[in-house]
Short mmCIF file of C-alpha atoms in Angstrom, two decimals:
data_model
loop_
_atom_site.label_atom_id
_atom_site.label_comp_id
_atom_site.label_asym_id
_atom_site.label_seq_id
_atom_site.Cartn_x
_atom_site.Cartn_y
_atom_site.Cartn_z
CA MET A 110 33.01 7.33 -56.33
CA ARG A 111 30.68 4.61 -55.32
CA ALA A 112 27.34 6.62 -56.30
CA LEU A 113 29.34 7.54 -59.66
CA LEU A 114 29.65 3.74 -60.69
CA LEU A 115 26.04 2.90 -59.21
CA LEU A 116 24.75 4.97 -62.02
CA PRO A 117 25.41 3.34 -64.99
CA SER A 118 25.00 -0.15 -63.36
CA LEU A 119 21.57 0.70 -62.53
CA LEU A 120 21.15 2.03 -66.18
CA LEU A 121 22.35 -1.51 -67.21
CA LEU A 122 20.04 -3.41 -65.26
CA SER A 123 16.89 -1.61 -65.42
CA GLY A 124 14.43 -3.01 -67.85
CA CYS A 125 16.58 -2.86 -70.79
CA SER A 126 18.85 -5.89 -69.67
CA SER A 127 17.09 -7.60 -72.21
CA ASN A 128 18.28 -5.43 -75.05
CA TRP A 129 21.82 -6.22 -74.81
CA GLY A 130 23.61 -8.84 -77.22
CA TRP A 131 26.80 -9.27 -76.23
CA TYR A 132 27.48 -12.23 -78.70
CA VAL A 133 28.35 -9.96 -81.06
CA VAL A 134 32.01 -9.09 -79.72
CA ASN A 135 31.73 -12.51 -77.44
CA PRO A 136 35.13 -13.73 -78.33
CA ALA A 137 34.25 -17.67 -77.24
CA THR A 138 32.46 -17.41 -80.67
CA PRO A 139 34.37 -17.24 -83.97
CA LYS A 140 32.08 -14.56 -84.82
CA GLY A 141 32.25 -12.62 -81.92
CA TRP A 142 36.26 -13.22 -81.92
CA LEU A 143 36.69 -12.06 -85.61
CA ASN A 144 34.49 -8.72 -84.40
CA LEU A 145 36.28 -7.63 -81.39
CA LYS A 146 39.97 -8.32 -83.31
CA PHE A 147 38.45 -5.91 -85.85
CA LEU A 148 37.36 -3.29 -83.45
CA LEU A 149 41.21 -3.64 -81.95
CA SER A 150 43.16 -3.22 -85.14
CA GLY A 151 42.40 0.66 -84.85
CA LEU A 152 44.48 0.74 -81.69
CA GLY A 153 47.66 1.20 -83.06
CA TYR A 154 46.35 3.92 -85.65
CA THR A 155 44.88 5.86 -82.80
CA VAL A 156 48.00 6.06 -80.55
CA GLN A 157 50.39 6.43 -83.60
CA LEU A 158 48.26 9.31 -84.30
CA SER A 159 47.91 10.97 -81.28
CA ALA A 160 51.45 10.46 -80.14
CA THR A 161 53.20 11.85 -83.54
CA ALA A 162 50.62 15.02 -83.52
CA ILE A 163 51.35 15.69 -79.78
CA CYS A 164 54.93 15.39 -80.56
CA ILE A 165 54.74 17.89 -82.92
CA SER A 166 52.30 20.18 -81.13
CA VAL A 167 54.78 20.58 -77.91
CA VAL A 168 57.70 21.72 -80.62
CA VAL A 169 54.92 24.18 -82.33
CA GLY A 170 53.46 25.39 -78.93
CA LEU A 171 57.22 26.33 -77.71
CA LEU A 172 58.07 27.87 -80.58
CA VAL A 173 54.80 29.97 -80.24
CA ALA A 174 55.28 30.70 -76.29
CA LEU A 175 58.68 32.16 -76.46
CA PRO A 176 58.31 34.93 -78.73
CA GLY A 177 54.97 35.58 -76.62
CA LEU A 178 57.50 36.28 -73.70
CA SER A 179 59.52 38.61 -75.77
CA ALA A 180 59.90 42.07 -74.30
CA ARG A 181 59.16 43.35 -78.19
CA LYS A 182 55.56 43.92 -78.80
CA TRP A 183 55.40 42.13 -82.18
CA PRO A 184 56.79 38.98 -81.35
CA ARG A 185 54.09 39.22 -78.62
CA ARG A 186 51.63 40.19 -80.76
CA LEU A 187 52.22 37.59 -83.44
CA SER A 188 52.08 34.72 -80.55
CA ARG A 189 49.07 36.36 -79.30
CA THR A 190 47.21 36.27 -82.73
CA TYR A 191 48.19 32.55 -83.57
CA VAL A 192 46.92 31.83 -80.03
CA GLU A 193 43.68 33.22 -80.63
CA VAL A 194 43.04 32.65 -84.13
CA VAL A 195 43.88 28.66 -83.76
CA ARG A 196 42.00 28.02 -80.34
CA ALA A 197 39.02 29.43 -82.17
CA VAL A 198 38.70 27.04 -85.13
CA PRO A 199 36.37 23.68 -83.94
CA ILE A 200 38.92 20.63 -84.33
CA LEU A 201 36.66 18.75 -86.61
CA VAL A 202 36.42 21.73 -88.82
CA LEU A 203 40.11 22.30 -89.06
CA ILE A 204 40.48 18.76 -89.81
CA LEU A 205 38.23 18.96 -92.70
CA TRP A 206 39.80 22.17 -93.76
CA VAL A 207 43.39 20.69 -93.94
CA TYR A 208 41.84 17.61 -95.66
CA TYR A 209 39.76 18.48 -98.23
CA GLY A 210 40.32 22.29 -98.21
CA LEU A 211 44.61 22.94 -97.69
CA PRO A 212 45.51 20.30 -100.95
CA GLN A 213 43.84 23.13 -103.08
CA ILE A 214 45.94 25.79 -101.92
CA THR A 215 49.24 23.61 -101.70
CA GLY A 216 48.41 21.35 -104.89
CA LEU A 217 49.95 18.43 -102.61
CA SER A 218 47.38 15.82 -101.64
CA LEU A 219 47.62 14.73 -97.97
CA SER A 220 47.01 11.24 -96.89
CA VAL A 221 44.59 10.93 -94.42
CA PHE A 222 47.04 10.13 -91.77
CA TRP A 223 49.23 13.30 -91.97
CA ALA A 224 46.10 15.34 -92.40
CA GLY A 225 44.84 13.99 -89.37
CA VAL A 226 48.51 14.77 -87.65
CA ILE A 227 48.51 18.15 -88.77
CA ALA A 228 45.13 19.20 -87.40
CA LEU A 229 45.28 17.66 -84.40
CA ALA A 230 48.90 19.16 -83.76
CA LEU A 231 47.76 22.75 -85.31
CA SER A 232 44.78 22.65 -83.07
CA ASP A 233 46.53 21.36 -80.01
CA SER A 234 49.64 23.50 -80.32
CA ALA A 235 47.50 26.86 -79.43
CA PHE A 236 46.89 24.88 -76.46
CA GLN A 237 50.62 23.68 -75.76
CA ALA A 238 51.80 27.47 -76.42
CA GLU A 239 49.63 28.99 -73.41
CA ILE A 240 50.87 26.30 -71.20
CA PHE A 241 54.68 26.44 -71.86
CA ARG A 242 54.25 30.57 -71.40
CA ALA A 243 52.44 29.84 -67.60
CA GLY A 244 55.20 27.12 -67.10
CA ILE A 245 58.22 29.28 -68.11
CA GLN A 246 56.57 32.86 -66.17
CA SER A 247 56.00 30.49 -63.13
CA ILE A 248 59.94 30.50 -62.77
CA ALA A 249 61.50 33.28 -60.67
CA ARG A 250 62.81 35.69 -62.28
CA GLY A 251 66.36 34.85 -59.74
CA GLN A 252 66.70 31.80 -62.08
CA TYR A 253 67.21 33.98 -65.18
CA GLU A 254 69.39 36.54 -63.44
CA ALA A 255 71.72 33.66 -61.90
CA ALA A 256 72.14 32.07 -65.27
CA TYR A 257 73.46 35.10 -66.70
CA SER A 258 75.66 35.80 -63.99
CA VAL A 259 77.40 32.53 -64.65
CA SER A 260 77.36 34.31 -68.71
CA LEU A 261 75.04 32.40 -70.31
CA ASN A 262 73.16 33.60 -73.31
CA TYR A 263 69.27 33.21 -73.60
CA ARG A 264 69.57 30.07 -75.52
CA ASP A 265 71.34 28.05 -72.91
CA THR A 266 69.62 29.76 -70.38
CA MET A 267 66.15 28.53 -71.50
CA SER A 268 67.46 24.96 -72.51
CA TYR A 269 69.39 23.97 -69.25
CA VAL A 270 68.03 26.23 -66.42
CA ILE A 271 64.61 27.88 -67.51
CA LEU A 272 62.54 25.01 -69.59
CA PRO A 273 64.31 21.76 -67.47
CA GLN A 274 62.31 23.48 -64.82
CA ALA A 275 59.00 24.90 -66.72
CA ILE A 276 58.51 21.35 -68.55
CA ARG A 277 58.63 19.44 -64.73
CA ARG A 278 55.82 22.18 -63.54
CA ILE A 279 53.91 21.65 -66.47
CA LEU A 280 53.68 18.03 -67.01
CA PRO A 281 50.06 17.49 -65.41
CA ALA A 282 49.53 19.68 -67.82
CA LEU A 283 50.62 18.27 -70.84
CA GLY A 284 49.42 15.13 -69.96
CA ASN A 285 45.81 16.11 -69.35
CA GLN A 286 46.50 17.40 -73.20
CA LEU A 287 47.72 13.99 -74.07
CA VAL A 288 44.71 12.31 -72.69
CA TYR A 289 42.30 14.99 -74.77
CA MET A 290 44.48 14.04 -78.17
CA LEU A 291 44.08 10.77 -77.84
CA LYS A 292 40.22 11.59 -77.57
CA MET A 293 40.00 13.89 -80.47
CA SER A 294 41.65 11.91 -82.37
CA SER A 295 38.43 9.77 -83.18
CA LEU A 296 37.16 12.69 -84.94
CA VAL A 297 39.49 12.01 -87.66
CA SER A 298 37.22 8.98 -88.14
CA VAL A 299 35.35 11.53 -90.42
CA ILE A 300 37.79 11.82 -93.24
CA GLY A 301 38.36 8.01 -93.11
CA MET A 302 41.43 7.33 -90.59
CA GLN A 303 41.05 3.39 -90.01
CA GLU A 304 41.20 4.10 -86.32
CA LEU A 305 39.41 2.92 -83.18
CA THR A 306 36.10 5.24 -83.79
CA ARG A 307 36.04 4.24 -87.25
CA LYS A 308 36.54 0.61 -86.95
CA ALA A 309 33.46 0.94 -84.32
CA ASN A 310 31.13 3.12 -86.89
CA GLU A 311 32.11 0.28 -89.50
CA LEU A 312 30.78 -2.42 -87.43
CA VAL A 313 27.72 -1.43 -86.16
CA VAL A 314 26.57 -0.51 -89.91
CA SER A 315 27.04 -4.39 -90.77
CA GLU A 316 26.18 -5.98 -87.04
CA TYR A 317 23.49 -3.55 -86.29
CA ARG A 318 24.38 -3.93 -82.57
CA PRO A 319 25.41 -0.07 -81.02
CA LEU A 320 25.08 -0.49 -78.04
CA GLU A 321 27.59 -3.43 -77.60
CA ILE A 322 29.96 -2.25 -80.31
CA TYR A 323 30.07 1.02 -78.75
CA THR A 324 30.49 0.07 -74.76
CA VAL A 325 33.70 -1.73 -75.94
CA LEU A 326 34.74 1.60 -78.04
CA VAL A 327 33.97 3.43 -74.81
CA LEU A 328 36.05 1.22 -72.71
CA GLU A 329 39.15 0.50 -75.67
CA TYR A 330 39.44 4.78 -74.83
CA LEU A 331 39.06 4.27 -71.40
CA VAL A 332 41.84 1.56 -70.92
CA LEU A 333 44.27 3.56 -73.20
CA ILE A 334 43.80 6.35 -71.35
CA LEU A 335 43.88 4.93 -67.46
CA ILE A 336 47.55 3.76 -68.99
CA VAL A 337 48.33 6.88 -70.30
CA SER A 338 47.59 8.79 -67.20
CA ALA A 339 49.21 6.04 -64.93
CA GLY A 340 52.72 6.82 -67.20
CA VAL A 341 52.63 10.68 -67.09
CA ARG A 342 52.10 9.98 -63.51
CA TRP A 343 55.52 7.99 -63.10
CA LEU A 344 56.95 10.37 -65.20
CA GLU A 345 56.13 13.25 -62.90
CA ARG A 346 57.33 10.99 -59.53
CA ARG A 347 60.63 10.52 -61.70
CA LEU A 348 60.98 14.04 -62.62
CA LYS A 349 60.35 15.43 -58.78
CA THR A 350 63.78 16.10 -57.23
CA ASP A 351 63.42 20.26 -57.82
CA GLU A 352 60.56 20.45 -55.24
CA ARG A 353 61.36 22.80 -52.51
CA ALA A 354 62.24 21.33 -48.81
CA MET B 97 96.01 53.66 -53.03
CA THR B 98 98.32 53.14 -56.27
CA GLU B 99 97.52 55.33 -59.29
CA THR B 100 95.41 52.58 -61.70
CA ALA B 101 92.31 52.87 -63.25
CA PRO B 102 89.75 52.25 -61.32
CA ILE B 103 88.31 48.53 -62.42
CA ILE B 104 84.33 49.82 -61.97
CA ARG B 105 83.55 53.60 -62.52
CA PHE B 106 80.01 55.30 -62.34
CA GLU B 107 80.02 58.58 -63.76
CA GLY B 108 76.55 60.48 -63.47
CA VAL B 109 74.78 57.64 -63.65
CA SER B 110 71.05 57.69 -62.89
CA LYS B 111 67.81 55.36 -63.31
CA HIS B 112 64.61 55.99 -62.98
CA TYR B 113 61.14 53.58 -62.40
CA ASP B 114 58.76 55.17 -64.20
CA SER B 115 58.30 58.38 -62.07
CA PHE B 116 60.50 57.07 -59.11
CA GLN B 117 64.44 57.74 -59.19
CA VAL B 118 66.18 54.94 -57.71
CA LEU B 119 69.90 55.86 -58.83
CA LYS B 120 70.47 59.99 -58.59
CA GLY B 121 73.55 60.80 -60.57
CA ILE B 122 75.92 58.31 -58.83
CA ASP B 123 79.85 58.90 -58.86
CA PHE B 124 81.69 56.47 -58.07
CA ALA B 125 84.23 53.83 -58.52
CA VAL B 126 86.42 50.79 -57.34
CA ALA B 127 89.77 50.01 -57.59
CA ARG B 128 90.96 46.78 -58.40
CA GLY B 129 91.54 44.32 -55.48
CA GLU B 130 89.31 46.84 -53.33
CA ARG B 131 86.58 45.51 -51.30
CA VAL B 132 83.90 47.96 -51.05
CA VAL B 133 81.09 47.64 -48.43
CA VAL B 134 77.59 49.37 -49.37
CA CYS B 135 75.22 49.80 -46.58
CA GLY B 136 71.94 52.25 -46.09
CA PRO B 137 68.08 51.77 -45.61
CA SER B 138 66.08 49.64 -47.94
CA GLY B 139 64.89 51.45 -50.89
CA SER B 140 67.94 53.27 -50.97
CA GLY B 141 68.92 52.00 -54.48
CA LYS B 142 72.13 50.26 -52.97
CA SER B 143 70.67 46.57 -54.43
CA THR B 144 70.07 48.50 -57.89
CA LEU B 145 73.62 49.85 -58.01
CA ILE B 146 75.45 46.75 -58.00
CA ARG B 147 73.13 45.06 -60.02
CA CYS B 148 74.00 47.91 -62.48
CA ILE B 149 77.70 46.50 -62.07
CA ASN B 150 76.67 43.35 -64.35
CA GLY B 151 74.02 44.36 -66.20
CA LEU B 152 70.85 42.92 -64.56
CA GLU B 153 69.66 46.30 -64.19
CA THR B 154 69.89 49.01 -66.98
CA ILE B 155 71.24 52.43 -66.60
CA GLY B 156 69.11 55.38 -67.48
CA GLY B 157 71.70 57.85 -68.17
CA GLY B 158 75.34 58.59 -67.20
CA THR B 159 78.18 56.17 -68.17
CA LEU B 160 78.97 52.93 -66.40
CA THR B 161 82.43 50.87 -67.39
CA VAL B 162 83.50 47.58 -65.95
CA ASP B 163 87.45 46.77 -66.72
CA GLY B 164 87.13 49.59 -69.03
CA ILE B 165 84.23 48.63 -71.27
CA PRO B 166 80.91 50.49 -70.93
CA VAL B 167 78.40 48.43 -69.67
CA THR B 168 75.66 48.21 -72.71
CA GLU B 169 73.30 45.57 -74.18
CA LYS B 170 76.10 44.70 -77.18
CA THR B 171 79.17 43.94 -74.23
CA LEU B 172 76.94 42.31 -71.57
CA PRO B 173 79.01 39.05 -72.38
CA LYS B 174 82.16 40.74 -72.03
CA VAL B 175 81.16 42.29 -68.78
CA ARG B 176 79.25 39.37 -67.40
CA ALA B 177 82.35 37.04 -68.06
CA ARG B 178 84.35 39.64 -65.46
CA VAL B 179 82.12 39.76 -63.06
CA GLY B 180 80.62 37.17 -60.58
CA MET B 181 77.10 37.54 -58.62
CA VAL B 182 75.73 35.86 -55.17
CA PHE B 183 72.29 36.65 -54.21
CA GLN B 184 70.11 37.01 -51.30
CA GLN B 185 68.21 34.60 -52.34
CA PHE B 186 70.80 31.89 -53.19
CA ASN B 187 69.26 31.27 -56.53
CA LEU B 188 70.83 28.17 -57.46
CA PHE B 189 69.40 25.96 -60.28
CA PRO B 190 67.14 23.52 -57.94
CA HIS B 191 66.96 20.99 -61.04
CA LEU B 192 71.02 20.50 -60.95
CA THR B 193 73.03 18.43 -58.22
CA VAL B 194 75.52 20.88 -56.56
CA LEU B 195 78.57 19.91 -58.98
CA ASP B 196 76.42 20.45 -62.32
CA ASN B 197 74.82 24.21 -60.59
CA LEU B 198 78.60 24.65 -60.73
CA THR B 199 79.80 23.20 -64.51
CA LEU B 200 77.09 24.67 -65.98
CA GLY B 201 78.46 28.26 -66.69
CA PRO B 202 81.87 26.78 -67.47
CA ILE B 203 81.00 23.94 -69.67
CA ARG B 204 78.01 26.05 -71.74
CA ALA B 205 79.42 29.62 -71.45
CA ARG B 206 83.17 28.96 -71.92
CA GLY B 207 83.45 25.93 -73.63
CA MET B 208 85.32 23.99 -71.09
CA PRO B 209 85.67 20.28 -70.97
CA ARG B 210 83.36 18.58 -68.60
CA ALA B 211 86.02 16.67 -66.86
CA ARG B 212 88.43 19.63 -66.20
CA ALA B 213 85.12 21.91 -65.39
CA ARG B 214 83.81 19.22 -62.97
CA GLU B 215 87.87 18.76 -61.50
CA ALA B 216 88.11 23.07 -60.86
CA ALA B 217 84.63 22.94 -59.53
CA MET B 218 85.78 20.10 -56.91
CA ARG B 219 88.50 22.17 -55.99
CA TYR B 220 86.31 25.50 -55.43
CA LEU B 221 83.70 23.44 -53.35
CA GLU B 222 86.73 22.67 -51.56
CA ARG B 223 87.42 26.02 -50.53
CA VAL B 224 84.06 26.96 -49.44
CA ARG B 225 84.13 23.56 -46.89
CA ILE B 226 81.73 21.58 -48.84
CA ALA B 227 83.07 19.28 -51.41
CA GLU B 228 81.37 16.27 -49.42
CA GLN B 229 78.02 17.46 -50.68
CA ALA B 230 78.73 17.71 -54.68
CA ASP B 231 76.14 15.07 -55.64
CA LYS B 232 73.31 16.21 -53.85
CA PHE B 233 70.31 18.86 -54.65
CA PRO B 234 70.04 22.75 -53.57
CA ARG B 235 66.82 21.63 -51.18
CA GLN B 236 68.84 19.03 -49.41
CA LEU B 237 71.13 21.89 -47.87
CA SER B 238 70.74 24.18 -45.60
CA GLY B 239 70.72 28.05 -46.36
CA GLY B 240 74.37 28.77 -45.39
CA GLN B 241 75.61 25.58 -47.52
CA GLN B 242 73.96 27.11 -50.65
CA GLN B 243 74.93 30.18 -50.56
CA ARG B 244 78.55 28.75 -50.04
CA VAL B 245 77.72 26.56 -52.96
CA ALA B 246 76.44 29.77 -54.86
CA ILE B 247 80.00 31.68 -54.10
CA ALA B 248 81.60 28.51 -55.28
CA ARG B 249 79.51 28.58 -58.42
CA SER B 250 80.65 32.52 -58.80
CA LEU B 251 84.08 31.67 -58.41
CA CYS B 252 83.97 28.83 -61.22
CA MET B 253 83.63 31.25 -63.90
CA GLU B 254 87.20 33.34 -62.92
CA PRO B 255 85.42 36.63 -62.35
CA GLU B 256 87.75 39.54 -61.84
CA ILE B 257 85.25 40.92 -59.57
CA MET B 258 82.40 39.75 -57.17
CA LEU B 259 79.19 41.43 -56.33
CA PHE B 260 77.37 40.21 -53.46
CA ASP B 261 73.69 41.32 -52.95
CA GLU B 262 72.65 41.13 -49.13
CA PRO B 263 74.25 37.52 -48.94
CA THR B 264 73.20 36.51 -45.68
CA SER B 265 69.97 38.51 -45.19
CA ALA B 266 67.54 35.17 -46.20
CA LEU B 267 69.95 33.02 -43.69
CA ASP B 268 69.03 32.05 -40.20
CA PRO B 269 71.51 33.92 -37.58
CA GLU B 270 73.33 30.12 -36.57
CA MET B 271 74.44 30.33 -40.69
CA ILE B 272 75.78 33.99 -41.21
CA SER B 273 79.03 33.33 -39.97
CA GLU B 274 80.02 30.16 -42.41
CA VAL B 275 78.92 32.60 -45.08
CA LEU B 276 80.87 35.77 -44.08
CA ASP B 277 83.86 33.47 -43.15
CA VAL B 278 84.37 32.48 -46.90
CA MET B 279 83.65 36.11 -47.97
CA THR B 280 86.73 36.81 -45.65
CA GLY B 281 88.80 34.31 -46.81
CA LEU B 282 87.90 35.41 -50.65
CA ALA B 283 88.69 39.01 -49.36
CA GLN B 284 92.38 37.60 -48.49
CA THR B 285 92.91 36.97 -51.86
CA GLY B 286 92.82 40.02 -53.14
CA MET B 287 89.64 39.92 -55.22
CA THR B 288 87.64 43.15 -55.99
CA MET B 289 84.33 42.85 -53.72
CA VAL B 290 81.45 44.98 -53.48
CA VAL B 291 79.14 43.78 -50.95
CA VAL B 292 75.74 45.13 -49.89
CA THR B 293 75.28 44.04 -46.34
CA HIS B 294 74.28 45.02 -43.00
CA GLU B 295 76.95 42.80 -41.52
CA MET B 296 78.54 45.93 -39.61
CA GLY B 297 81.18 43.61 -38.28
CA PHE B 298 82.20 41.95 -41.23
CA ALA B 299 82.36 45.29 -43.01
CA ARG B 300 84.87 46.57 -40.22
CA LYS B 301 86.92 43.49 -40.44
CA VAL B 302 86.87 43.11 -44.57
CA ALA B 303 86.05 46.65 -46.22
CA ASP B 304 88.56 49.45 -47.70
CA ARG B 305 86.27 51.40 -47.97
CA MET B 306 82.35 51.93 -46.49
CA VAL B 307 79.82 53.75 -48.51
CA PHE B 308 76.34 54.84 -47.20
CA MET B 309 73.64 55.38 -49.85
CA ASP B 310 70.33 56.87 -49.00
CA HIS B 311 67.57 57.92 -51.76
CA GLY B 312 69.26 57.04 -54.63
CA GLU B 313 72.57 58.90 -53.61
CA ILE B 314 75.69 57.94 -52.41
CA VAL B 315 75.60 60.52 -49.13
CA GLU B 316 78.99 59.27 -47.81
CA THR B 317 82.02 57.16 -48.24
CA ALA B 318 84.65 56.70 -46.05
CA PRO B 319 86.98 53.96 -44.67
CA PRO B 320 85.84 52.44 -42.27
CA GLU B 321 87.12 53.59 -39.04
CA ASP B 322 86.09 56.84 -39.66
CA PHE B 323 82.72 55.80 -40.79
CA PHE B 324 81.85 54.35 -37.79
CA THR B 325 83.42 56.53 -35.34
CA ALA B 326 83.02 59.94 -36.99
CA PRO B 327 79.72 59.84 -39.46
CA ARG B 328 79.80 63.16 -41.19
CA SER B 329 75.91 63.58 -42.14
CA GLN B 330 72.90 62.97 -40.17
CA ARG B 331 70.89 60.66 -42.33
CA CYS B 332 74.02 58.10 -41.69
CA ARG B 333 74.56 59.01 -38.02
CA ASP B 334 70.97 58.07 -37.47
CA PHE B 335 71.06 54.84 -39.98
CA LEU B 336 74.24 53.35 -37.94
CA ASP B 337 72.22 54.26 -34.53
CA LYS B 338 69.56 52.10 -35.65
CA ILE B 339 71.27 49.21 -36.80
CA LEU B 340 74.23 49.42 -34.07
CA ASN B 341 72.48 49.77 -31.23
CA HIS B 342 69.18 47.44 -31.45
#
């Protein structure tokens, strides 16, 4: 851990120290304060975009995962095909396709925000489906049998017995996906979404201080993600009632 | 025995797992209120036999009726409403409290109002002498307590038949009797019971009839006094020798 921290500090100190010009984002100066506020103004969009996309992708992922666990062949194949196809498209390509391509088929033009949400959610849903499948498969057969023996149907068995247990188990993986989503949302800047990365790019163009501005950007993501990780860990601890003794 | 239609009837029931035949043309009936103990070496098909009764296993050939209803995919809800089951591994829902384990079925499957379901659940918990644990989670209970909760959970659905699949096999020895006591109490209420177990003391005391299975067949069936003192088949004698004189 210490060695990891040492490396960047050495880089910062060695020779290139004269190149830093923190004035550009120094909150003590009016100009620097303005720039900093400009950079932070993308935060809301980054969070909204990621949060909306993850909510949709969890639902879609579950809907894709369930037929994948069917005893019948066709639902299984359909689910498999969705996962394989969607997983094979790079997120950046999907964003471009949804924003520039999709309106030509549907005739509806999408706002930058919703194009971003759809692309991110679609891409993530394939991974969510795989996570759900693994989580549901990890629940012992006996849980289904017990649920059926007290007359629950498939739907109630899933809703009240299997999924509540599966979700507790996959929470760490869902947390990973949320972090991944926050980072991938930076790609939506290419279609003009005014989120964190786009703001930083714009400021770099006017101020010519990429080193300082992108360093701030790195820190913005770092802090955001550390907060999210802490949140997920807190949730995990709260839901830890099913740990077997 | 009075001449009423049996509540469970197997007629020529067979079942395969790939090329392995687990049940070979089973003919077997259980009368209403009868207590049957099924025993036999592991792999003899006794678990499969009782799991067919509430449709956890599908049958390959023959017919199986429960309370006059043929057990098929379509009739499973009706059949399961009449049959309760207790498992070797308890299979309590670990994310729910004891009370919620009991009320889930009545509330979701039978649409019982929550307050009434809770009231009924508490009565059954008292009956298995574990009411004070109602708000605990299963993992906080001992194996014997968990199995008693599992019995209460089944009883909450007011079944006509109770199936027990080796209910004491996963328990520490000192906890076996508390579970058997509850089962004995249940037998005294006139419940129809089919029990797979190796607890021969319990069988002698409670069973109306013993069934011995081996290699997917019912080899011998007899009242306990005959079964234990004068088993007819060699296979049954060997089996009893092994489990009674170890």
